Tab-separated table of C-alpha atoms in Angstrom:
chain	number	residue	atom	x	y	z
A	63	UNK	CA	5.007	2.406	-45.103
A	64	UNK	CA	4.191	0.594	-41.824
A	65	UNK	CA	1.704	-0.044	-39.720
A	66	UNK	CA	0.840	-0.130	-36.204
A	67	UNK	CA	-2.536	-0.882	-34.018
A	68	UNK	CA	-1.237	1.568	-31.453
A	69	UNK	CA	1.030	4.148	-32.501
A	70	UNK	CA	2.699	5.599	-28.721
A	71	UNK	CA	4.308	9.196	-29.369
A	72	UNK	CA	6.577	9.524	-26.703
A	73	UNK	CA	8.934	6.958	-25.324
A	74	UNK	CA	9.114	8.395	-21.482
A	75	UNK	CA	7.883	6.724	-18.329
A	76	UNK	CA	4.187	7.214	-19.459
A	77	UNK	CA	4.619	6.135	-23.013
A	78	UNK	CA	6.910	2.361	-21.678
A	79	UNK	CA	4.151	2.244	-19.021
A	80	UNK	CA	1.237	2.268	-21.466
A	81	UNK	CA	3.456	0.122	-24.232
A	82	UNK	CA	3.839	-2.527	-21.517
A	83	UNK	CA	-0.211	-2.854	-19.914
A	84	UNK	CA	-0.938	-3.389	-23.413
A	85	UNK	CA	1.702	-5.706	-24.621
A	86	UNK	CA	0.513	-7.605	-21.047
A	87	UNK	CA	-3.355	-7.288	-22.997
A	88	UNK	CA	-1.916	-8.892	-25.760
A	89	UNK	CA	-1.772	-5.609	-28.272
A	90	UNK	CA	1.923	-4.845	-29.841
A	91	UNK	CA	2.214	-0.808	-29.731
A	92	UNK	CA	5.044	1.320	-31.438
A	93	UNK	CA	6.696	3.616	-29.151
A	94	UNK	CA	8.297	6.438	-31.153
A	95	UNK	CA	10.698	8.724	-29.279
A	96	UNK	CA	12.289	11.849	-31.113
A	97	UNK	CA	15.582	11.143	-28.630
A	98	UNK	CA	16.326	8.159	-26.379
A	99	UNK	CA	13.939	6.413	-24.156
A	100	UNK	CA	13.339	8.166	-20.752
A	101	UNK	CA	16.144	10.777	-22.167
A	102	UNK	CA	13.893	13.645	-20.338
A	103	UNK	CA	11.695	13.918	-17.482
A	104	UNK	CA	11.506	10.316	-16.943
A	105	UNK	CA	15.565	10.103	-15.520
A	106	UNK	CA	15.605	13.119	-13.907
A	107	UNK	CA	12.934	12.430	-11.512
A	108	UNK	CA	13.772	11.296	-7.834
A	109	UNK	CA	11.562	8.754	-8.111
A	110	UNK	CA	9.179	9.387	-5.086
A	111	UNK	CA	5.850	8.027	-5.027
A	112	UNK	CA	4.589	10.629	-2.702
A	113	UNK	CA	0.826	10.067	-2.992
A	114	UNK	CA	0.485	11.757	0.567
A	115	UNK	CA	3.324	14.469	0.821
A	116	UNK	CA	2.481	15.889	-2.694
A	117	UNK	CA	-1.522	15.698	-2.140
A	118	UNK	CA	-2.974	19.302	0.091
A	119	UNK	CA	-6.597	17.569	0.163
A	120	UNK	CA	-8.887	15.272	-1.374
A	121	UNK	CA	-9.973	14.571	-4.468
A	122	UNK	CA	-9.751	12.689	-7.648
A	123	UNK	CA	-6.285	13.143	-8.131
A	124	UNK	CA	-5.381	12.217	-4.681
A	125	UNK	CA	-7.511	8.852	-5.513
A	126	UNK	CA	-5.445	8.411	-8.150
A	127	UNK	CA	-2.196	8.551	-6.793
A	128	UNK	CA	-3.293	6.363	-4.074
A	129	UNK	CA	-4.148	4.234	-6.555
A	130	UNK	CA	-0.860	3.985	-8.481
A	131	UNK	CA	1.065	3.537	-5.193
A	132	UNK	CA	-0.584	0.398	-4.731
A	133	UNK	CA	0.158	-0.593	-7.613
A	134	UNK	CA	4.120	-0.583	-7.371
A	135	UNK	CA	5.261	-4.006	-5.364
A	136	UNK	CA	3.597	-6.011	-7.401
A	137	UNK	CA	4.420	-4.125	-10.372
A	138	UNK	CA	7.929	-3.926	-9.243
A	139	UNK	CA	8.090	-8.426	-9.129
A	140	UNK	CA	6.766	-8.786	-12.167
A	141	UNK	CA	9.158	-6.294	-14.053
A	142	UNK	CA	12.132	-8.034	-12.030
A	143	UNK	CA	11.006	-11.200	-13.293
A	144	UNK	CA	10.386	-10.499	-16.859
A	145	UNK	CA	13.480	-8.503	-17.478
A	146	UNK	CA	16.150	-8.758	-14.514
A	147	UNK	CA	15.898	-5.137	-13.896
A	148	UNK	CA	15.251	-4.164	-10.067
A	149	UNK	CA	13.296	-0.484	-9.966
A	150	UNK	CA	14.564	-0.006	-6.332
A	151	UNK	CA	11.246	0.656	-4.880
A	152	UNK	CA	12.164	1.681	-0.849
A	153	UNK	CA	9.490	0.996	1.371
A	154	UNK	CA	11.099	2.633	4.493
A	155	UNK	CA	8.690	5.584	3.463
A	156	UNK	CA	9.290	9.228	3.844
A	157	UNK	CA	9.334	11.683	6.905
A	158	UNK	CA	7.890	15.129	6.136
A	159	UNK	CA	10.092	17.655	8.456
A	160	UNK	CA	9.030	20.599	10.429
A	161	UNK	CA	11.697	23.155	10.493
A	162	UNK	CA	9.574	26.214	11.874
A	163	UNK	CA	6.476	26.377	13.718
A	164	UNK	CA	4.554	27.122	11.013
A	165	UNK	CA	5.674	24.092	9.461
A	166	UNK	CA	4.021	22.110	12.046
A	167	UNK	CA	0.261	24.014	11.629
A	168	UNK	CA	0.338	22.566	8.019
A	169	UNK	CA	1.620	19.082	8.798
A	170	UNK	CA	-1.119	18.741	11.722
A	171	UNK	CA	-3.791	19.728	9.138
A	172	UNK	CA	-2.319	17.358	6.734
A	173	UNK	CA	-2.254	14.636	9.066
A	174	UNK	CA	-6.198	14.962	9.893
A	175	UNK	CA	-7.448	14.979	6.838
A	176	UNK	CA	-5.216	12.296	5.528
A	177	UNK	CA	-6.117	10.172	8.614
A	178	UNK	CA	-9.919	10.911	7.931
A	179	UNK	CA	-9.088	9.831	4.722
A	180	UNK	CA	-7.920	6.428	5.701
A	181	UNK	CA	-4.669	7.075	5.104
A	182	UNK	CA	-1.402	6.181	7.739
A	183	UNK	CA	-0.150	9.487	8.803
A	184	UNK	CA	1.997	9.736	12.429
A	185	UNK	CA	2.795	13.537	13.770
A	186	UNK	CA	6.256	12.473	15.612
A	187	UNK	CA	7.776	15.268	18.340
A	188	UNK	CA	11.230	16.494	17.745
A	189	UNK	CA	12.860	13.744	19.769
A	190	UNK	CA	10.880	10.969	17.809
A	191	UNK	CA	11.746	12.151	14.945
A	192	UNK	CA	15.934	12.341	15.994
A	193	UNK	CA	15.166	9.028	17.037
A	194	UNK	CA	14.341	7.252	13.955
A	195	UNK	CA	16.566	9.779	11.640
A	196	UNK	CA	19.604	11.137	14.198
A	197	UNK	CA	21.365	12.671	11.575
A	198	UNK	CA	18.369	15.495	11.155
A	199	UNK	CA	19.077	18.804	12.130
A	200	UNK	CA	19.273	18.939	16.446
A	201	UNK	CA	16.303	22.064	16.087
A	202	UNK	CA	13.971	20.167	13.583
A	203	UNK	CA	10.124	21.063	15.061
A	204	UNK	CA	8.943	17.888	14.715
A	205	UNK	CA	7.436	15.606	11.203
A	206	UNK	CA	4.841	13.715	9.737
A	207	UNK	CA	5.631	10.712	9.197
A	208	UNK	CA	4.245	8.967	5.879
A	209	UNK	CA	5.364	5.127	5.763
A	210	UNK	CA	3.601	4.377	2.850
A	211	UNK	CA	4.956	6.871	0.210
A	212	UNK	CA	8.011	4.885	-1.020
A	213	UNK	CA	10.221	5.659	-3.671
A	214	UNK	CA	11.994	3.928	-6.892
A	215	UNK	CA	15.027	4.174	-9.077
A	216	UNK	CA	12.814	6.706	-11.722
A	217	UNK	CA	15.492	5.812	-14.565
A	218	UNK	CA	15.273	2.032	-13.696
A	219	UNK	CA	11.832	1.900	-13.695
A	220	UNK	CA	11.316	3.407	-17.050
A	221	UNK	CA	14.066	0.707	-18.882
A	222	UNK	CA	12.281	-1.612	-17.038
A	223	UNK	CA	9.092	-0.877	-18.328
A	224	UNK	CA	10.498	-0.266	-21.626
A	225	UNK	CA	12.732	-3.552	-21.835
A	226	UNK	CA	9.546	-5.611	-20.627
A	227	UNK	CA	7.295	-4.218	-23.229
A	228	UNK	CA	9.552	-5.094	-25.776
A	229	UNK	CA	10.185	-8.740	-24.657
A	230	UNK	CA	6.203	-8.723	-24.912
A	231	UNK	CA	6.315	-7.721	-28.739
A	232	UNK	CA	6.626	-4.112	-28.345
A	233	UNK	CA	8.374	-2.093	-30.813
A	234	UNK	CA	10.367	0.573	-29.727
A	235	UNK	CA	11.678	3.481	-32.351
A	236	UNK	CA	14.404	6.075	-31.069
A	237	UNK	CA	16.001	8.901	-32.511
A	238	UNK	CA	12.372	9.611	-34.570
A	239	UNK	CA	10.621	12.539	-34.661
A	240	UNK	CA	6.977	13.206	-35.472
A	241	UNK	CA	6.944	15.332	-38.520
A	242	UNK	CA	2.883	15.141	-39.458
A	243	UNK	CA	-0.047	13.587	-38.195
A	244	UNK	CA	-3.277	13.133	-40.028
A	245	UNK	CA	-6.638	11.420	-39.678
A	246	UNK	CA	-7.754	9.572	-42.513
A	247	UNK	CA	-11.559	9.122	-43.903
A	248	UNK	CA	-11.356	5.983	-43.634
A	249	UNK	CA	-10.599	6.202	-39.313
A	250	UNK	CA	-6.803	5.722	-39.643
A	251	UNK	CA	-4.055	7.651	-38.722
A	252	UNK	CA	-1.174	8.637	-41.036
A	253	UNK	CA	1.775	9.649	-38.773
A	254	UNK	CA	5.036	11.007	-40.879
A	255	UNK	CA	8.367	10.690	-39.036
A	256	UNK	CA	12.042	11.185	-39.878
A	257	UNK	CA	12.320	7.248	-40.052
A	258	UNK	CA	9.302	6.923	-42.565
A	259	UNK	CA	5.308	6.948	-42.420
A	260	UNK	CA	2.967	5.191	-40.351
A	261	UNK	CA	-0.161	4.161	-39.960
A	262	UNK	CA	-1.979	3.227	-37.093
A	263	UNK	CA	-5.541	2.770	-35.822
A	264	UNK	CA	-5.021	4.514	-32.124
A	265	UNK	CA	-2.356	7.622	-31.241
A	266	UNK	CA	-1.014	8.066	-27.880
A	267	UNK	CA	0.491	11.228	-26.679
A	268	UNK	CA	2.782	10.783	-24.178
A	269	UNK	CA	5.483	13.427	-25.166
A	270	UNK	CA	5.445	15.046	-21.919
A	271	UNK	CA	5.527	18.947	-22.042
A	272	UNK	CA	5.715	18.592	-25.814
A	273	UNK	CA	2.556	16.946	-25.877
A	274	UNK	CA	0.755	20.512	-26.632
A	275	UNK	CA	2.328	20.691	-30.088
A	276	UNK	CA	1.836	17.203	-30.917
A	277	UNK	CA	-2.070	17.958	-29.971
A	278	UNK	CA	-1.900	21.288	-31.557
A	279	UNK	CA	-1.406	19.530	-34.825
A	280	UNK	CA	-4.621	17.401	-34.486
A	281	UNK	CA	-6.527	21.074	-33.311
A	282	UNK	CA	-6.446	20.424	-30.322
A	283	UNK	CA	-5.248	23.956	-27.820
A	284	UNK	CA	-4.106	22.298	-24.457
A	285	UNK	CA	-2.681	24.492	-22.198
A	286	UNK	CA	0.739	23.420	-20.899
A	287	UNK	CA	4.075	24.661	-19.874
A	288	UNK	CA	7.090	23.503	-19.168
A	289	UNK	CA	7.817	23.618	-14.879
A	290	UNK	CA	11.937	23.230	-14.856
A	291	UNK	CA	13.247	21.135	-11.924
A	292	UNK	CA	17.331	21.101	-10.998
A	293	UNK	CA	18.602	18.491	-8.790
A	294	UNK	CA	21.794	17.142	-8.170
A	295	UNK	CA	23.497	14.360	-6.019
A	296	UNK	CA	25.348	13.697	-3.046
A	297	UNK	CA	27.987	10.468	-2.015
A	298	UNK	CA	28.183	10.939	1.621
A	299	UNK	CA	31.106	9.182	3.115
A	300	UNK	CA	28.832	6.815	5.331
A	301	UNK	CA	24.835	6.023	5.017
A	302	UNK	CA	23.226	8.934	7.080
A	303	UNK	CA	19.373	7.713	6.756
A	304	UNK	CA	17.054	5.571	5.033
A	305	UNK	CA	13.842	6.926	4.737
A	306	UNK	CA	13.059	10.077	2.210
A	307	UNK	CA	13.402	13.392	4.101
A	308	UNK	CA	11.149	16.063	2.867
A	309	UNK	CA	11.501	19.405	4.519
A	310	UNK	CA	9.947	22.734	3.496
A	311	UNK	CA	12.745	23.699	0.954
A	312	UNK	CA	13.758	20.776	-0.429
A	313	UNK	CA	14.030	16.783	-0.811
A	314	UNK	CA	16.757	14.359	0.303
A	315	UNK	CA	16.192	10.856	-1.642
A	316	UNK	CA	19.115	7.856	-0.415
A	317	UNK	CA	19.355	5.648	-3.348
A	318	UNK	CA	20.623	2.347	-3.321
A	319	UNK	CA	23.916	3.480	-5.073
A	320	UNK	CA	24.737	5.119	-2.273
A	321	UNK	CA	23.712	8.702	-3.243
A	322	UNK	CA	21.179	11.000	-1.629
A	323	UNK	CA	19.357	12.999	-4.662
A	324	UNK	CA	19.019	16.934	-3.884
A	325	UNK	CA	16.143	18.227	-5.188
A	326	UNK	CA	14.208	19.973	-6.985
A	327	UNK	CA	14.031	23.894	-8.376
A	328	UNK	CA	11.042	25.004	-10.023
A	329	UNK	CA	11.086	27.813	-13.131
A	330	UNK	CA	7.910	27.855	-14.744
A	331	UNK	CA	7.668	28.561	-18.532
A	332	UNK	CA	11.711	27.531	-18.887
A	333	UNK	CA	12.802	25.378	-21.802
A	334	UNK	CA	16.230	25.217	-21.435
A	335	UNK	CA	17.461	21.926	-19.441
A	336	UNK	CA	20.780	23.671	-17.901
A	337	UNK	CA	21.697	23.838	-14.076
A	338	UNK	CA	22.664	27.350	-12.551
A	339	UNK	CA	25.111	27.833	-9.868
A	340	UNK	CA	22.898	29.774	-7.921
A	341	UNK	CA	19.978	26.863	-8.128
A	342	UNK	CA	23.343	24.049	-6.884
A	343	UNK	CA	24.022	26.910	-3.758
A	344	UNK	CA	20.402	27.029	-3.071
A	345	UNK	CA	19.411	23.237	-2.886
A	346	UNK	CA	23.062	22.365	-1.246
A	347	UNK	CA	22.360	25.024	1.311
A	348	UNK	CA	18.889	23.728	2.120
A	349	UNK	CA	20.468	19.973	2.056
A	350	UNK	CA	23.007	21.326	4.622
A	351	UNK	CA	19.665	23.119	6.959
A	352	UNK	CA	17.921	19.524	6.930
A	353	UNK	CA	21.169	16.905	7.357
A	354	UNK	CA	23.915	18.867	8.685
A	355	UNK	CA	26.579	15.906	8.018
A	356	UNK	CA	25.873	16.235	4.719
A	357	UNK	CA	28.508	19.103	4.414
A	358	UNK	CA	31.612	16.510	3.881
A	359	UNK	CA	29.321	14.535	1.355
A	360	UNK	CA	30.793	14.521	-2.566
A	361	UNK	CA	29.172	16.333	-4.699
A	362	UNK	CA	28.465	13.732	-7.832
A	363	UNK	CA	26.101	15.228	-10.291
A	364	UNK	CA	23.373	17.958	-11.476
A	365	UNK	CA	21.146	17.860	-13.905
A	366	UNK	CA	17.370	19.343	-14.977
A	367	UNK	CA	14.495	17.725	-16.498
A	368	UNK	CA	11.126	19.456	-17.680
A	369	UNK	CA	8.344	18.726	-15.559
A	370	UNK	CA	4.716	19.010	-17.839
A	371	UNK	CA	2.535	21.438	-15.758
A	372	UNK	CA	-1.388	22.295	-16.887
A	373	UNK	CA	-3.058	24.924	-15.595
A	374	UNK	CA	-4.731	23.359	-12.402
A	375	UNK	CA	-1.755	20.507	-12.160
A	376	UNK	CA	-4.321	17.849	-13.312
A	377	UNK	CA	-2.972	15.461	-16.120
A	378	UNK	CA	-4.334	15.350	-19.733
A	379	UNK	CA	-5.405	11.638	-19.880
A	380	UNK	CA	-8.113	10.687	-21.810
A	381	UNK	CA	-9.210	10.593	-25.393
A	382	UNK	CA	-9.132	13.502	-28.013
A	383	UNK	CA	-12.805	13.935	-28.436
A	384	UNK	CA	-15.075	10.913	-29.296
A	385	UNK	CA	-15.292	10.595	-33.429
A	386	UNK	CA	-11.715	9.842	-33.486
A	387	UNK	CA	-8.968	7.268	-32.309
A	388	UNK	CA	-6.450	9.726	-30.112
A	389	UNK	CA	-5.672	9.306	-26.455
A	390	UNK	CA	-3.384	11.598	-24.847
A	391	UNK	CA	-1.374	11.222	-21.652
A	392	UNK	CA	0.502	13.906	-20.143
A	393	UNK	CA	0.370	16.937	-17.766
A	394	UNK	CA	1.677	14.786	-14.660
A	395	UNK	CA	3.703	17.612	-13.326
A	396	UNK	CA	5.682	16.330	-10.466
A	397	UNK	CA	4.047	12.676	-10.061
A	398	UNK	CA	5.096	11.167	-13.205
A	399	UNK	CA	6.545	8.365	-11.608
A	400	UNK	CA	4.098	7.895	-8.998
A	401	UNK	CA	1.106	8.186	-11.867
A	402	UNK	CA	2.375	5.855	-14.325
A	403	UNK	CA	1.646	2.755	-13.223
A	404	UNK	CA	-1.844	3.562	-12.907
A	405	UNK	CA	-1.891	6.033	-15.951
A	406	UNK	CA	-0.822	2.711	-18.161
A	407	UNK	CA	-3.239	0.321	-17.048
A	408	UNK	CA	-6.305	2.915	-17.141
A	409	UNK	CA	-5.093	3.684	-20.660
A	410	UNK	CA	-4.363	0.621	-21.870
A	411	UNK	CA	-7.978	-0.848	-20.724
A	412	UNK	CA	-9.795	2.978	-22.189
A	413	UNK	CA	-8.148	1.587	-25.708
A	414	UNK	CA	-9.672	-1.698	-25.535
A	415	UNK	CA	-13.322	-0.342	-24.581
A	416	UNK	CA	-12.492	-1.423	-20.949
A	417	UNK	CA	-14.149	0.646	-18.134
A	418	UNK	CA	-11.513	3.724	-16.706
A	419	UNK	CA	-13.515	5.667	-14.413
A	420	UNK	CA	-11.079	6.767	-12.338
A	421	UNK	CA	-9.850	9.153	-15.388
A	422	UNK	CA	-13.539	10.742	-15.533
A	423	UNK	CA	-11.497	13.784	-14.183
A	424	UNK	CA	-8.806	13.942	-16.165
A	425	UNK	CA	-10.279	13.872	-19.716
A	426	UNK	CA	-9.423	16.781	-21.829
A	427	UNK	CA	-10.935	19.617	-21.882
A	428	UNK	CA	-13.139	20.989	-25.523
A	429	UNK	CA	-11.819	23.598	-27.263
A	430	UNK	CA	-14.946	25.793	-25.689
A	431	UNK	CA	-14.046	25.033	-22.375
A	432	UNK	CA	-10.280	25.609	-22.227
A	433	UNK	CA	-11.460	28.868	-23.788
A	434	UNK	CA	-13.603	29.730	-21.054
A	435	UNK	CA	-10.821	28.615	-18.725
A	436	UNK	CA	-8.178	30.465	-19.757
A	437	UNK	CA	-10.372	33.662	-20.100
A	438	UNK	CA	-11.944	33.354	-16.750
C-alpha cells in the first residue's frame, strides 16, 4: 500500500500540466496512466493555441483561453530550462482564409467583436494575403489574420511537462489502470490499480474522454462523448509557409520537422482510434483547395486521437462537490493544448485553497442539474 497527497488519474497533457504547477508549489503528485504518457489525445493534437480562431464570441471560455495563451512563452523557457526539451511554440501566428464569400461575412464579424474585445485581429484583401503566404490558392477571398494564436509541438509539450514534473519530485506510473476508487470515513481516498492500492488525500481526473467512467464510479453522471479527430502529415519538398493556415475545411500546421499537419475530422460518439481512406481523401483534397503545391508533398503519416466533448463544449474543471477531496479536469474538446497551461495552474492553486475564479464557469454540474440539462 502507498500513499500519495495528490493522486492524478490520467497522465495526458492536463494530468503533466497539473503534476508540474504543483510540483513548482512544492506538492509531489502521482500521475497514474492506464497506457503511456500523452499516448492519446495529448500527441495527436496539432498543437494550435487558437484562442481567437476557435472562439465565435465572448465569454468565459474565451477569457480563458486568452488566458492560457499568455501563458505559453514563459512557460515554454522555463520547461526548456528545466528539462532541455523545446515545445516549438511558433509565434508567426495563424491566417484564417476566406475561400467563398460567405467566408468573408463570418471573418468580418469575427474580426469586430474580437477587436472590441481587445484582441489583434487584421481583415487582409486577397492580394495581402498572397503577399505574406504566396503559396495560397490564386482565388482565396481574402483572411483574418490572427498573429497572436501560435502553435506548439503538442507531443513535446506534454514530455516536457511530464519530464519537468518529475525532475520536481513527481511520480509518474504507466501501464496502470484504475480498477476502484473509494472515499474513506476518515476523508481519504483508496484508489485500487493493476500495480497495487493507493491512498491519497486529493483525486484528479484528467483521463480525458474516459473521465465519465472514472466519475461515474464516485456517482458522479457527467455527460461526455468521445469527438474523433483524423489527421495526417505532409513533407513537402521545400518550406511553402510559416504561419498556420486555417481555411473553412481544414488546418495546415508547418512544424519545425519540416512537416505540415493535415487536420482534423470530426465523428462524434466514435471510440475507435483508426483512420479511413475516405477521411485521408477528404482532408488531402481540402489541403490541395488551400496550398495547391502541396500536391507533390510526401505523404508521412495518419493517425486519430479522441477529442473529450461535453454537451455545451465547456470543460469539467472543478471539484466533485464540496464534502469531499475530488477535482476533475477534462471536457477540453479541441483546446487541450491551448487550455492546459492555464487548466494546471488554476488547479493546482483550487487544491491548495488558492483563489481560481476564472473556473467559476467550469465547475461541474450536480447531479439535479445535468438532469435538468439533458432533459431540457
Amino acid at each position: 500500500m502507498q500513499t500519495a497527497e495528490v493522486l492524478i488519474i490520467g497522465g495526458g497533457v492536463m494530468g503533466c500540466s497539473i503534476a508540474f504547477h504543483l510540483a513548482r508549489r512544492g506538492i509531489k503528485s502521482v500521475v497514474v496512466e492506464r497506457d503511456a504518457i500523452g499516448s492519446h489525445a495529448s500527441s495527436a493534437a496539432a498543437g494550435m493555441l487558437g484562442a481567437q480562431v476557435e472562439m465565435d464570441e465572448p465569454g468565459p471560455l474565451t477569457e480563458f483561453c486568452l488566458q492560457s495563451r499568455s501563458m505559453f512563452p514563459a512557460l515554454q523557457a522555463e520547461l526548456l530550462e528545466r528539462t532541455g526539451v523545446d515545445i516549438e511554440l511558433n509565434r508567426a501566428g495563424l491566417l484564417k482564409v476566406a475561400r467563398f464569400d460567405e467566408d468573408v461575412k463570418r471573418l468580418r464579424e469575427r474580426q469586430a467583436w474580437q477587436t472590441a474585445y481587445g484582441q489583434t485581429a487584421r481583415w487582409l484583401e486577397p492580394e495581402e494575403c498572397l503577399a505574406l503566404e504566396p503559396s495560397l490558392h490564386p482565388e482565396v477571398r481574402g483572411g483574418l489574420y490572427l498573429p497572436e494564436d501560435w502553435q506548439v509541438s503538442a507531443p513535446k509539450l506534454t514530455q516536457a511537462l511530464a519530464s519537468a514534473a518529475k525532475r520536481l519530485g513527481a511520480n509518474l506510473v504507466e501501464g496502470t489502470e484504475v480498477r476502484a476508487i473509494e472515499h474513506s470515513p476518515d476523508g481519504t481516498w483508496h484508489v485500487d490499480t493493476a500495480q497495487g492500492h493507493w491512498i491519497a488525500d486529493w483525486i484528479v481526473i484528467t483521463a480525458g474522454v474516459w473521465s465519465q467512467s472514472i466519475a461515474q464510479k464516485l456517482g458522479w453522471h457527467l455527460p461526455m462523448t468521445p469527438v474523433k479527430g483524423e489527421s495526417l502529415a505532409l513533407r513537402p519538398k521545400q518550406p511553402l509557409f510559416s504561419r498556420t493556415l486555417y481555411g473553412p475545411e481544414c488546418y495546415l500546421v508547418p512544424k519545425a520537422n519540416g512537416e505540415i499537419i493535415v487536420g482534423a475530422t470530426e465523428r462524434d460518439g466514435a471510440w475507435d482510434e483508426e483512420v479511413t481512406a475516405e477521411a485521408v481523401q477528404r482532408l488531402l483534397q481540402s489541403a490541395f483547395n488551400l496550398v495547391p503545391r502541396l500536391r507533390d508533398s510526401l505523404h508521412t503519416r495518419s493517425w486519430a486521437g479522441l477529442r473529450p466533448g461535453t454537451q455545451n463544449r465547456f470543460p469539467y474543471v472543478g471539484q466533485l462537490g464540496d464534502e469531499n477531496r475530488a477535482v476533475i479536469a477534462t471536457g477540453h474538446y479541441r483546446n487541450g493544448i491551448l487550455l492546459s497551461a492555464a487548466t494546471g495552474d488554476a488547479v493546482a492553486r483550487l487544491l491548495l485553497g488558492e483563489p481560481a475564479p476564472e473556473l467559476a464557469a467550469f465547475a461541474p454540474m450536480s447531479q439535479a442539474e445535468v438532469q435538468k440539462w439533458e432533459e431540457g
